[in-house]
PDB file of C-alpha atoms and ligand atoms in Angstrom:
ATOM      1  CA  MET U   1      25.902  21.125  97.231  1.00 95.00           C
ATOM      2  CA  LEU U   2      25.638  21.417  93.475  1.00 98.00           C
ATOM      3  CA  LYS U   3      27.715  24.380  92.295  1.00 98.00           C
ATOM      4  CA  LEU U   4      26.838  26.932  89.630  1.00 98.00           C
ATOM      5  CA  GLY U   5      29.317  28.369  87.164  1.00 98.00           C
ATOM      6  CA  VAL U   6      27.820  31.223  85.162  1.00 98.00           C
ATOM      7  CA  ASN U   7      28.953  31.527  81.569  1.00 98.00           C
ATOM      8  CA  ILE U   8      29.140  35.244  80.772  1.00 98.00           C
ATOM      9  CA  ASP U   9      29.970  34.981  77.049  1.00 98.00           C
ATOM     10  CA  HIS U  10      26.473  36.109  76.163  1.00 97.00           C
ATOM     11  CA  VAL U  11      26.979  39.425  77.953  1.00 98.00           C
ATOM     12  CA  ALA U  12      30.000  40.029  75.729  1.00 98.00           C
ATOM     13  CA  THR U  13      27.996  39.003  72.644  1.00 97.00           C
ATOM     14  CA  LEU U  14      25.559  41.821  73.353  1.00 97.00           C
ATOM     15  CA  ARG U  15      28.367  44.314  73.922  1.00 98.00           C
ATOM     16  CA  GLN U  16      30.138  43.318  70.704  1.00 97.00           C
ATOM     17  CA  ALA U  17      26.919  43.762  68.707  1.00 97.00           C
ATOM     18  CA  ARG U  18      27.235  47.502  69.359  1.00 97.00           C
ATOM     19  CA  TYR U  19      30.844  48.132  70.391  1.00 96.00           C
ATOM     20  CA  ALA U  20      33.058  45.707  68.436  1.00 95.00           C
ATOM     21  CA  GLY U  21      36.520  47.199  67.903  1.00 94.00           C
ATOM     22  CA  ARG U  22      36.159  49.674  70.769  1.00 94.00           C
ATOM     23  CA  GLU U  23      37.969  49.580  74.088  1.00 91.00           C
ATOM     24  CA  ARG U  24      34.801  49.521  76.187  1.00 92.00           C
ATOM     25  CA  GLY U  25      31.047  49.315  75.967  1.00 96.00           C
ATOM     26  CA  GLU U  26      27.977  48.024  77.712  1.00 97.00           C
ATOM     27  CA  PRO U  27      27.037  45.566  79.031  1.00 97.00           C
ATOM     28  CA  ASP U  28      30.366  44.880  80.697  1.00 98.00           C
ATOM     29  CA  PRO U  29      31.035  41.156  81.232  1.00 98.00           C
ATOM     30  CA  ILE U  30      33.269  41.886  84.217  1.00 98.00           C
ATOM     31  CA  GLU U  31      30.521  43.845  85.960  1.00 98.00           C
ATOM     32  CA  ALA U  32      28.169  40.970  85.121  1.00 98.00           C
ATOM     33  CA  ALA U  33      30.601  38.436  86.588  1.00 98.00           C
ATOM     34  CA  LEU U  34      30.836  40.390  89.833  1.00 98.00           C
ATOM     35  CA  ILE U  35      27.038  40.554  90.063  1.00 98.00           C
ATOM     36  CA  CYS U  36      26.856  36.770  89.512  1.00 98.00           C
ATOM     37  CA  GLU U  37      29.382  36.203  92.280  1.00 98.00           C
ATOM     38  CA  ALA U  38      27.567  38.534  94.662  1.00 98.00           C
ATOM     39  CA  ALA U  39      24.371  36.608  93.898  1.00 98.00           C
ATOM     40  CA  GLY U  40      26.041  33.355  94.965  1.00 98.00           C
ATOM     41  CA  ALA U  41      27.539  31.836  91.800  1.00 98.00           C
ATOM     42  CA  HIS U  42      30.445  29.543  92.616  1.00 98.00           C
ATOM     43  CA  GLY U  43      32.441  30.321  89.517  1.00 98.00           C
ATOM     44  CA  ILE U  44      32.622  32.283  86.288  1.00 98.00           C
ATOM     45  CA  THR U  45      33.084  30.691  82.895  1.00 98.00           C
ATOM     46  CA  ALA U  46      34.251  32.518  79.789  1.00 98.00           C
ATOM     47  CA  HIS U  47      35.221  31.222  76.357  1.00 98.00           C
ATOM     48  CA  LEU U  48      37.886  33.125  74.439  1.00 98.00           C
ATOM     49  CA  ARG U  49      37.221  32.007  70.887  1.00 96.00           C
ATOM     50  CA  GLU U  50      39.774  32.110  68.111  1.00 95.00           C
ATOM     51  CA  ASP U  51      37.565  34.616  66.217  1.00 94.00           C
ATOM     52  CA  ARG U  52      37.080  36.765  69.354  1.00 96.00           C
ATOM     53  CA  ARG U  53      33.398  37.046  68.568  1.00 95.00           C
ATOM     54  CA  HIS U  54      32.365  37.745  72.155  1.00 96.00           C
ATOM     55  CA  ILE U  55      34.925  37.607  74.987  1.00 98.00           C
ATOM     56  CA  GLN U  56      38.099  39.630  74.236  1.00 98.00           C
ATOM     57  CA  ASP U  57      41.631  39.049  75.559  1.00 98.00           C
ATOM     58  CA  ARG U  58      41.317  42.054  77.882  1.00 97.00           C
ATOM     59  CA  ASP U  59      38.114  40.597  79.372  1.00 98.00           C
ATOM     60  CA  MET U  60      39.934  37.429  80.396  1.00 98.00           C
ATOM     61  CA  GLN U  61      42.681  39.405  82.094  1.00 98.00           C
ATOM     62  CA  LYS U  62      40.211  41.666  83.898  1.00 98.00           C
ATOM     63  CA  LEU U  63      38.201  38.643  85.032  1.00 98.00           C
ATOM     64  CA  ARG U  64      41.376  37.061  86.380  1.00 98.00           C
ATOM     65  CA  ASP U  65      42.189  40.250  88.277  1.00 98.00           C
ATOM     66  CA  SER U  66      38.745  40.879  89.709  1.00 98.00           C
ATOM     67  CA  ILE U  67      36.706  37.775  90.428  1.00 98.00           C
ATOM     68  CA  LYS U  68      36.979  36.098  93.789  1.00 97.00           C
ATOM     69  CA  THR U  69      35.534  32.683  92.908  1.00 98.00           C
ATOM     70  CA  ARG U  70      36.898  30.217  90.351  1.00 98.00           C
ATOM     71  CA  LEU U  71      37.714  31.241  86.799  1.00 98.00           C
ATOM     72  CA  ASN U  72      36.854  28.481  84.332  1.00 98.00           C
ATOM     73  CA  PHE U  73      38.600  29.345  81.063  1.00 98.00           C
ATOM     74  CA  GLU U  74      36.897  27.624  78.171  1.00 98.00           C
ATOM     75  CA  MET U  75      39.152  27.313  75.142  1.00 98.00           C
ATOM     76  CA  ALA U  76      40.113  25.278  72.111  1.00 97.00           C
ATOM     77  CA  ASN U  77      43.187  23.088  72.345  1.00 97.00           C
ATOM     78  CA  THR U  78      45.442  25.316  70.240  1.00 97.00           C
ATOM     79  CA  GLU U  79      48.966  26.542  70.917  1.00 98.00           C
ATOM     80  CA  GLU U  80      47.733  30.150  71.035  1.00 98.00           C
ATOM     81  CA  MET U  81      45.195  29.338  73.741  1.00 98.00           C
ATOM     82  CA  ILE U  82      47.506  27.097  75.757  1.00 98.00           C
ATOM     83  CA  LEU U  83      50.074  29.937  75.916  1.00 98.00           C
ATOM     84  CA  PHE U  84      47.308  32.380  76.867  1.00 98.00           C
ATOM     85  CA  ALA U  85      46.128  30.069  79.675  1.00 98.00           C
ATOM     86  CA  LEU U  86      49.647  29.526  80.999  1.00 98.00           C
ATOM     87  CA  GLN U  87      50.095  33.251  81.553  1.00 98.00           C
ATOM     88  CA  LEU U  88      46.498  33.880  82.706  1.00 98.00           C
ATOM     89  CA  LYS U  89      46.509  31.058  85.257  1.00 98.00           C
ATOM     90  CA  PRO U  90      42.780  30.369  85.666  1.00 98.00           C
ATOM     91  CA  GLU U  91      41.873  27.808  88.317  1.00 98.00           C
ATOM     92  CA  ILE U  92      40.599  25.494  85.601  1.00 98.00           C
ATOM     93  CA  VAL U  93      40.647  25.180  81.827  1.00 98.00           C
ATOM     94  CA  CYS U  94      37.784  23.474  80.026  1.00 98.00           C
ATOM     95  CA  LEU U  95      38.941  22.254  76.635  1.00 98.00           C
ATOM     96  CA  VAL U  96      36.213  22.461  74.009  1.00 97.00           C
ATOM     97  CA  PRO U  97      36.049  21.837  70.266  1.00 96.00           C
ATOM     98  CA  GLU U  98      35.693  24.988  68.174  1.00 91.00           C
ATOM     99  CA  HIS U  99      34.344  25.377  64.683  1.00 81.00           C
ATOM    100  CA  ARG U 100      34.232  28.759  63.028  1.00 69.00           C
ATOM    101  CA  ARG U 101      30.715  28.558  61.675  1.00 69.00           C
ATOM    102  CA  GLU U 102      28.969  27.212  64.772  1.00 71.00           C
ATOM    103  CA  VAL U 103      26.671  29.510  66.747  1.00 71.00           C
ATOM    104  CA  THR U 104      27.815  27.919  70.006  1.00 69.00           C
ATOM    105  CA  THR U 105      29.915  24.875  70.952  1.00 68.00           C
ATOM    106  CA  GLU U 106      28.056  22.154  69.096  1.00 73.00           C
ATOM    107  CA  GLY U 107      29.453  18.756  70.019  1.00 87.00           C
ATOM    108  CA  GLY U 108      31.857  17.411  72.580  1.00 96.00           C
ATOM    109  CA  LEU U 109      35.610  16.962  72.169  1.00 97.00           C
ATOM    110  CA  ASP U 110      36.828  13.852  70.411  1.00 97.00           C
ATOM    111  CA  ALA U 111      38.951  12.657  73.335  1.00 98.00           C
ATOM    112  CA  VAL U 112      39.217   9.175  71.797  1.00 97.00           C
ATOM    113  CA  GLY U 113      40.665  10.492  68.549  1.00 97.00           C
ATOM    114  CA  GLN U 114      42.959  13.090  70.137  1.00 97.00           C
ATOM    115  CA  LEU U 115      44.404  11.106  73.003  1.00 98.00           C
ATOM    116  CA  THR U 116      48.039  12.105  72.567  1.00 98.00           C
ATOM    117  CA  ILE U 117      47.597  15.794  71.816  1.00 98.00           C
ATOM    118  CA  LEU U 118      45.081  16.242  74.643  1.00 98.00           C
ATOM    119  CA  THR U 119      47.370  14.420  77.086  1.00 98.00           C
ATOM    120  CA  THR U 120      50.226  16.767  76.207  1.00 98.00           C
ATOM    121  CA  SER U 121      48.056  19.865  76.739  1.00 98.00           C
ATOM    122  CA  ARG U 122      46.583  18.469  79.952  1.00 98.00           C
ATOM    123  CA  GLN U 123      50.104  17.881  81.260  1.00 98.00           C
ATOM    124  CA  ARG U 124      51.315  21.390  80.348  1.00 98.00           C
ATOM    125  CA  LEU U 125      48.326  22.988  82.066  1.00 98.00           C
ATOM    126  CA  ASN U 126      48.574  20.763  85.153  1.00 98.00           C
ATOM    127  CA  ASP U 127      52.291  21.538  85.429  1.00 98.00           C
ATOM    128  CA  ALA U 128      51.311  25.218  85.740  1.00 98.00           C
ATOM    129  CA  GLY U 129      48.853  24.381  88.543  1.00 98.00           C
ATOM    130  CA  ILE U 130      45.759  24.609  86.321  1.00 98.00           C
ATOM    131  CA  GLU U 131      43.136  21.857  86.540  1.00 98.00           C
ATOM    132  CA  VAL U 132      41.766  20.490  83.292  1.00 98.00           C
ATOM    133  CA  SER U 133      38.233  19.582  82.299  1.00 98.00           C
ATOM    134  CA  LEU U 134      37.226  18.036  78.968  1.00 98.00           C
ATOM    135  CA  PHE U 135      33.882  18.952  77.444  1.00 98.00           C
ATOM    136  CA  ILE U 136      32.645  15.628  76.070  1.00 98.00           C
ATOM    137  CA  ASP U 137      29.448  14.072  74.833  1.00 98.00           C
ATOM    138  CA  PRO U 138      27.922  11.626  77.329  1.00 98.00           C
ATOM    139  CA  ASP U 139      29.590   8.609  75.758  1.00 98.00           C
ATOM    140  CA  LEU U 140      31.417   5.851  77.641  1.00 98.00           C
ATOM    141  CA  ALA U 141      34.331   5.694  75.199  1.00 98.00           C
ATOM    142  CA  GLN U 142      34.881   9.452  75.589  1.00 98.00           C
ATOM    143  CA  VAL U 143      34.787   9.123  79.374  1.00 98.00           C
ATOM    144  CA  GLN U 144      37.320   6.290  79.247  1.00 98.00           C
ATOM    145  CA  ALA U 145      39.600   8.339  76.991  1.00 98.00           C
ATOM    146  CA  SER U 146      39.295  11.346  79.344  1.00 98.00           C
ATOM    147  CA  SER U 147      40.587   9.122  82.122  1.00 98.00           C
ATOM    148  CA  GLN U 148      43.541   7.965  79.999  1.00 98.00           C
ATOM    149  CA  ILE U 149      44.298  11.612  79.193  1.00 98.00           C
ATOM    150  CA  GLY U 150      44.424  12.292  82.934  1.00 98.00           C
ATOM    151  CA  ALA U 151      41.760  15.020  83.074  1.00 98.00           C
ATOM    152  CA  GLN U 152      40.648  16.044  86.561  1.00 98.00           C
ATOM    153  CA  PHE U 153      37.089  16.726  85.323  1.00 98.00           C
ATOM    154  CA  VAL U 154      34.794  16.043  82.448  1.00 98.00           C
ATOM    155  CA  GLU U 155      31.978  18.407  81.582  1.00 98.00           C
ATOM    156  CA  LEU U 156      29.168  16.325  80.142  1.00 98.00           C
ATOM    157  CA  HIS U 157      27.512  18.028  77.174  1.00 98.00           C
ATOM    158  CA  THR U 158      23.816  18.382  78.021  1.00 98.00           C
ATOM    159  CA  GLY U 159      22.921  20.060  74.708  1.00 97.00           C
ATOM    160  CA  ALA U 160      21.202  16.978  73.272  1.00 97.00           C
ATOM    161  CA  TYR U 161      19.296  16.470  76.541  1.00 98.00           C
ATOM    162  CA  GLY U 162      18.110  20.098  76.352  1.00 97.00           C
ATOM    163  CA  GLU U 163      17.137  19.727  72.688  1.00 96.00           C
ATOM    164  CA  GLN U 164      15.188  16.528  73.268  1.00 96.00           C
ATOM    165  CA  PHE U 165      13.620  17.606  76.528  1.00 97.00           C
ATOM    166  CA  HIS U 166      10.114  17.908  75.113  1.00 95.00           C
ATOM    167  CA  ARG U 167      10.194  14.444  73.466  1.00 97.00           C
ATOM    168  CA  LYS U 168       9.582  11.837  76.134  1.00 96.00           C
ATOM    169  CA  LYS U 169      11.508   8.870  74.730  1.00 97.00           C
ATOM    170  CA  GLU U 170      14.471  10.871  73.433  1.00 97.00           C
ATOM    171  CA  ARG U 171      14.723  12.726  76.727  1.00 97.00           C
ATOM    172  CA  GLN U 172      14.905   9.404  78.609  1.00 97.00           C
ATOM    173  CA  ASP U 173      17.581   8.150  76.204  1.00 98.00           C
ATOM    174  CA  GLU U 174      19.681  11.258  76.737  1.00 98.00           C
ATOM    175  CA  LEU U 175      19.239  11.032  80.494  1.00 98.00           C
ATOM    176  CA  HIS U 176      20.415   7.411  80.462  1.00 98.00           C
ATOM    177  CA  ARG U 177      23.513   8.403  78.518  1.00 98.00           C
ATOM    178  CA  LEU U 178      24.243  11.138  81.055  1.00 98.00           C
ATOM    179  CA  VAL U 179      23.631   8.823  84.032  1.00 98.00           C
ATOM    180  CA  ASP U 180      25.866   6.054  82.616  1.00 98.00           C
ATOM    181  CA  SER U 181      28.645   8.485  81.667  1.00 98.00           C
ATOM    182  CA  SER U 182      28.584  10.183  85.036  1.00 98.00           C
ATOM    183  CA  ARG U 183      28.730   6.838  86.882  1.00 98.00           C
ATOM    184  CA  LYS U 184      31.641   5.710  84.734  1.00 98.00           C
ATOM    185  CA  ALA U 185      33.567   8.965  85.222  1.00 98.00           C
ATOM    186  CA  HIS U 186      32.999   8.769  88.973  1.00 98.00           C
ATOM    187  CA  GLU U 187      34.245   5.158  89.045  1.00 98.00           C
ATOM    188  CA  LEU U 188      37.374   6.286  87.219  1.00 98.00           C
ATOM    189  CA  GLY U 189      37.970   9.045  89.769  1.00 98.00           C
ATOM    190  CA  ILE U 190      37.079  11.963  87.467  1.00 98.00           C
ATOM    191  CA  GLY U 191      34.981  14.892  88.734  1.00 98.00           C
ATOM    192  CA  VAL U 192      31.756  15.399  86.785  1.00 98.00           C
ATOM    193  CA  ASN U 193      30.419  18.762  85.653  1.00 98.00           C
ATOM    194  CA  ALA U 194      27.688  19.334  83.086  1.00 98.00           C
ATOM    195  CA  GLY U 195      26.465  22.128  80.894  1.00 98.00           C
ATOM    196  CA  HIS U 196      24.924  23.486  77.721  1.00 97.00           C
ATOM    197  CA  GLY U 197      21.277  24.196  77.057  1.00 97.00           C
ATOM    198  CA  LEU U 198      20.225  23.944  80.707  1.00 98.00           C
ATOM    199  CA  ASN U 199      17.361  26.126  81.850  1.00 98.00           C
ATOM    200  CA  THR U 200      14.763  26.451  84.570  1.00 97.00           C
ATOM    201  CA  GLN U 201      12.475  23.949  82.791  1.00 97.00           C
ATOM    202  CA  ASN U 202      14.882  21.080  82.196  1.00 98.00           C
ATOM    203  CA  LEU U 203      16.996  21.421  85.337  1.00 98.00           C
ATOM    204  CA  SER U 204      15.114  19.316  87.878  1.00 97.00           C
ATOM    205  CA  GLU U 205      14.934  16.212  85.683  1.00 97.00           C
ATOM    206  CA  LEU U 206      18.705  16.403  85.288  1.00 98.00           C
ATOM    207  CA  PHE U 207      18.995  15.743  89.006  1.00 98.00           C
ATOM    208  CA  ARG U 208      18.605  12.047  88.177  1.00 98.00           C
ATOM    209  CA  VAL U 209      22.228  12.182  87.034  1.00 98.00           C
ATOM    210  CA  PRO U 210      24.435  11.227  90.009  1.00 98.00           C
ATOM    211  CA  HIS U 211      27.816  12.650  91.091  1.00 98.00           C
ATOM    212  CA  LEU U 212      27.404  16.117  89.549  1.00 98.00           C
ATOM    213  CA  ILE U 213      29.715  18.728  91.039  1.00 98.00           C
ATOM    214  CA  GLU U 214      29.055  21.850  88.959  1.00 98.00           C
ATOM    215  CA  LEU U 215      26.677  23.043  86.248  1.00 98.00           C
ATOM    216  CA  ASN U 216      27.804  25.664  83.752  1.00 98.00           C
ATOM    217  CA  ILE U 217      24.867  27.740  82.609  1.00 98.00           C
ATOM    218  CA  GLY U 218      24.938  30.801  80.373  1.00 98.00           C
ATOM    219  CA  HIS U 219      22.241  31.534  77.846  1.00 97.00           C
ATOM    220  CA  SER U 220      19.253  30.880  80.048  1.00 98.00           C
ATOM    221  CA  ILE U 221      20.519  33.004  82.944  1.00 98.00           C
ATOM    222  CA  ILE U 222      21.556  35.936  80.765  1.00 98.00           C
ATOM    223  CA  SER U 223      18.282  35.778  78.792  1.00 97.00           C
ATOM    224  CA  ARG U 224      16.264  35.671  81.963  1.00 96.00           C
ATOM    225  CA  SER U 225      18.133  38.668  83.331  1.00 97.00           C
ATOM    226  CA  VAL U 226      16.779  40.727  80.412  1.00 95.00           C
ATOM    227  CA  THR U 227      13.233  39.787  81.368  1.00 96.00           C
ATOM    228  CA  VAL U 228      13.532  40.174  85.114  1.00 96.00           C
ATOM    229  CA  GLY U 229      15.734  43.280  84.856  1.00 96.00           C
ATOM    230  CA  LEU U 230      13.906  45.214  82.142  1.00 97.00           C
ATOM    231  CA  ALA U 231      11.447  46.999  84.419  1.00 98.00           C
ATOM    232  CA  THR U 232      14.303  48.244  86.621  1.00 97.00           C
ATOM    233  CA  ALA U 233      16.204  49.549  83.583  1.00 97.00           C
ATOM    234  CA  VAL U 234      13.127  51.446  82.324  1.00 98.00           C
ATOM    235  CA  HIS U 235      12.488  52.891  85.790  1.00 98.00           C
ATOM    236  CA  GLU U 236      16.102  54.085  85.986  1.00 97.00           C
ATOM    237  CA  MET U 237      15.852  55.847  82.625  1.00 97.00           C
ATOM    238  CA  LEU U 238      12.523  57.470  83.456  1.00 98.00           C
ATOM    239  CA  HIS U 239      13.971  58.635  86.758  1.00 97.00           C
ATOM    240  CA  LEU U 240      16.858  60.361  84.945  1.00 97.00           C
ATOM    241  CA  MET U 241      14.477  61.912  82.395  1.00 97.00           C
ATOM    242  CA  ARG U 242      12.605  63.619  85.194  1.00 96.00           C
ATOM    243  CA  ASN U 243      15.510  66.075  85.400  1.00 93.00           C
ATOM    244  CA  TYR U 244      14.602  67.593  82.001  1.00 96.00           C
ATOM    245  CA  PRO U 245      13.838  71.293  82.653  1.00 93.00           C
ATOM    246  CA  ALA U 246      10.398  71.609  81.116  1.00 80.00           C
TER     247      ALA U 246
HETATM  248  N1  PXP P   1      29.615  24.614  78.897  1.00 92.70           N
HETATM  249  C1  PXP P   1      30.296  24.745  77.737  1.00 92.70           C
HETATM  250  C2  PXP P   1      31.535  23.941  77.565  1.00 92.70           C
HETATM  251  C3  PXP P   1      29.872  25.642  76.736  1.00 92.70           C
HETATM  252  O1  PXP P   1      30.557  25.749  75.589  1.00 92.70           O
HETATM  253  C4  PXP P   1      28.714  26.422  76.976  1.00 92.70           C
HETATM  254  C5  PXP P   1      28.250  27.410  75.946  1.00 92.70           C
HETATM  255  O2  PXP P   1      29.157  28.409  75.755  1.00 92.70           O
HETATM  256  C6  PXP P   1      28.051  26.258  78.195  1.00 92.70           C
HETATM  257  C7  PXP P   1      28.499  25.339  79.126  1.00 92.70           C
HETATM  258  C8  PXP P   1      26.821  27.064  78.528  1.00 92.70           C
HETATM  259  O3  PXP P   1      25.797  26.735  77.647  1.00 92.70           O
HETATM  260  P1  PXP P   1      24.476  27.601  77.634  1.00 92.70           P
HETATM  261  O4  PXP P   1      24.843  28.977  77.207  1.00 92.70           O
HETATM  262  O5  PXP P   1      23.605  26.889  76.656  1.00 92.70           O
HETATM  263  O6  PXP P   1      23.921  27.589  79.035  1.00 92.70           O
END
């Protein structure tokens, strides 16, 4: 069965828009994570960025203490984050590239160009009992390098597939890249996850990619929850307002 990891960064983005610098605020990403788990999600993903623009250090710790499924800690390969992960002990770390000005993680890791440094980090994390996934573009050379690094998983970047979904030829090209990369990773004994830009429209076509274990989906699920949850939130407020003595 294909597993779902829900990325809850976007819940924290909304909270930070109003409550940055405060100890608490709504919506609470931990509450959101628990709702996702209760709804059947197989794991929770959160990205602690160097600029702390959405998820905060305390969120990671609270997630670690409260969720019952797998914690997938997305992070850049920096000494600060490696030390954070070693004390947090998530089930899995997904190493991602990070650029300050990007809106979200834009491209995959350059596993080919960072073979040595990624191998060292992979080893340190594995030694602490933490599995390692590398977020890479669907590219055979990157898959091969991920194998040399010794990663247990790759997460294939589906952003380009999502972007090109409405252009027939480009969509097919992206799908081929994903299919070939997934086959290659599987041959090399690496588990294959995928994520970025997936939504209810482009999901079923992605099923042509073999060997997928888990999809990490954030923006679409959190956006959709605004739409499907808005009526309930308005009803709740109106219900409370009925208590006004007039
Ligand atoms: N996987 C990785 C490695 C990511 O960086 C992100 C975005 O934070 C996702 C999955 C989820 O992408 P989206 O929010 O587009 O569903």
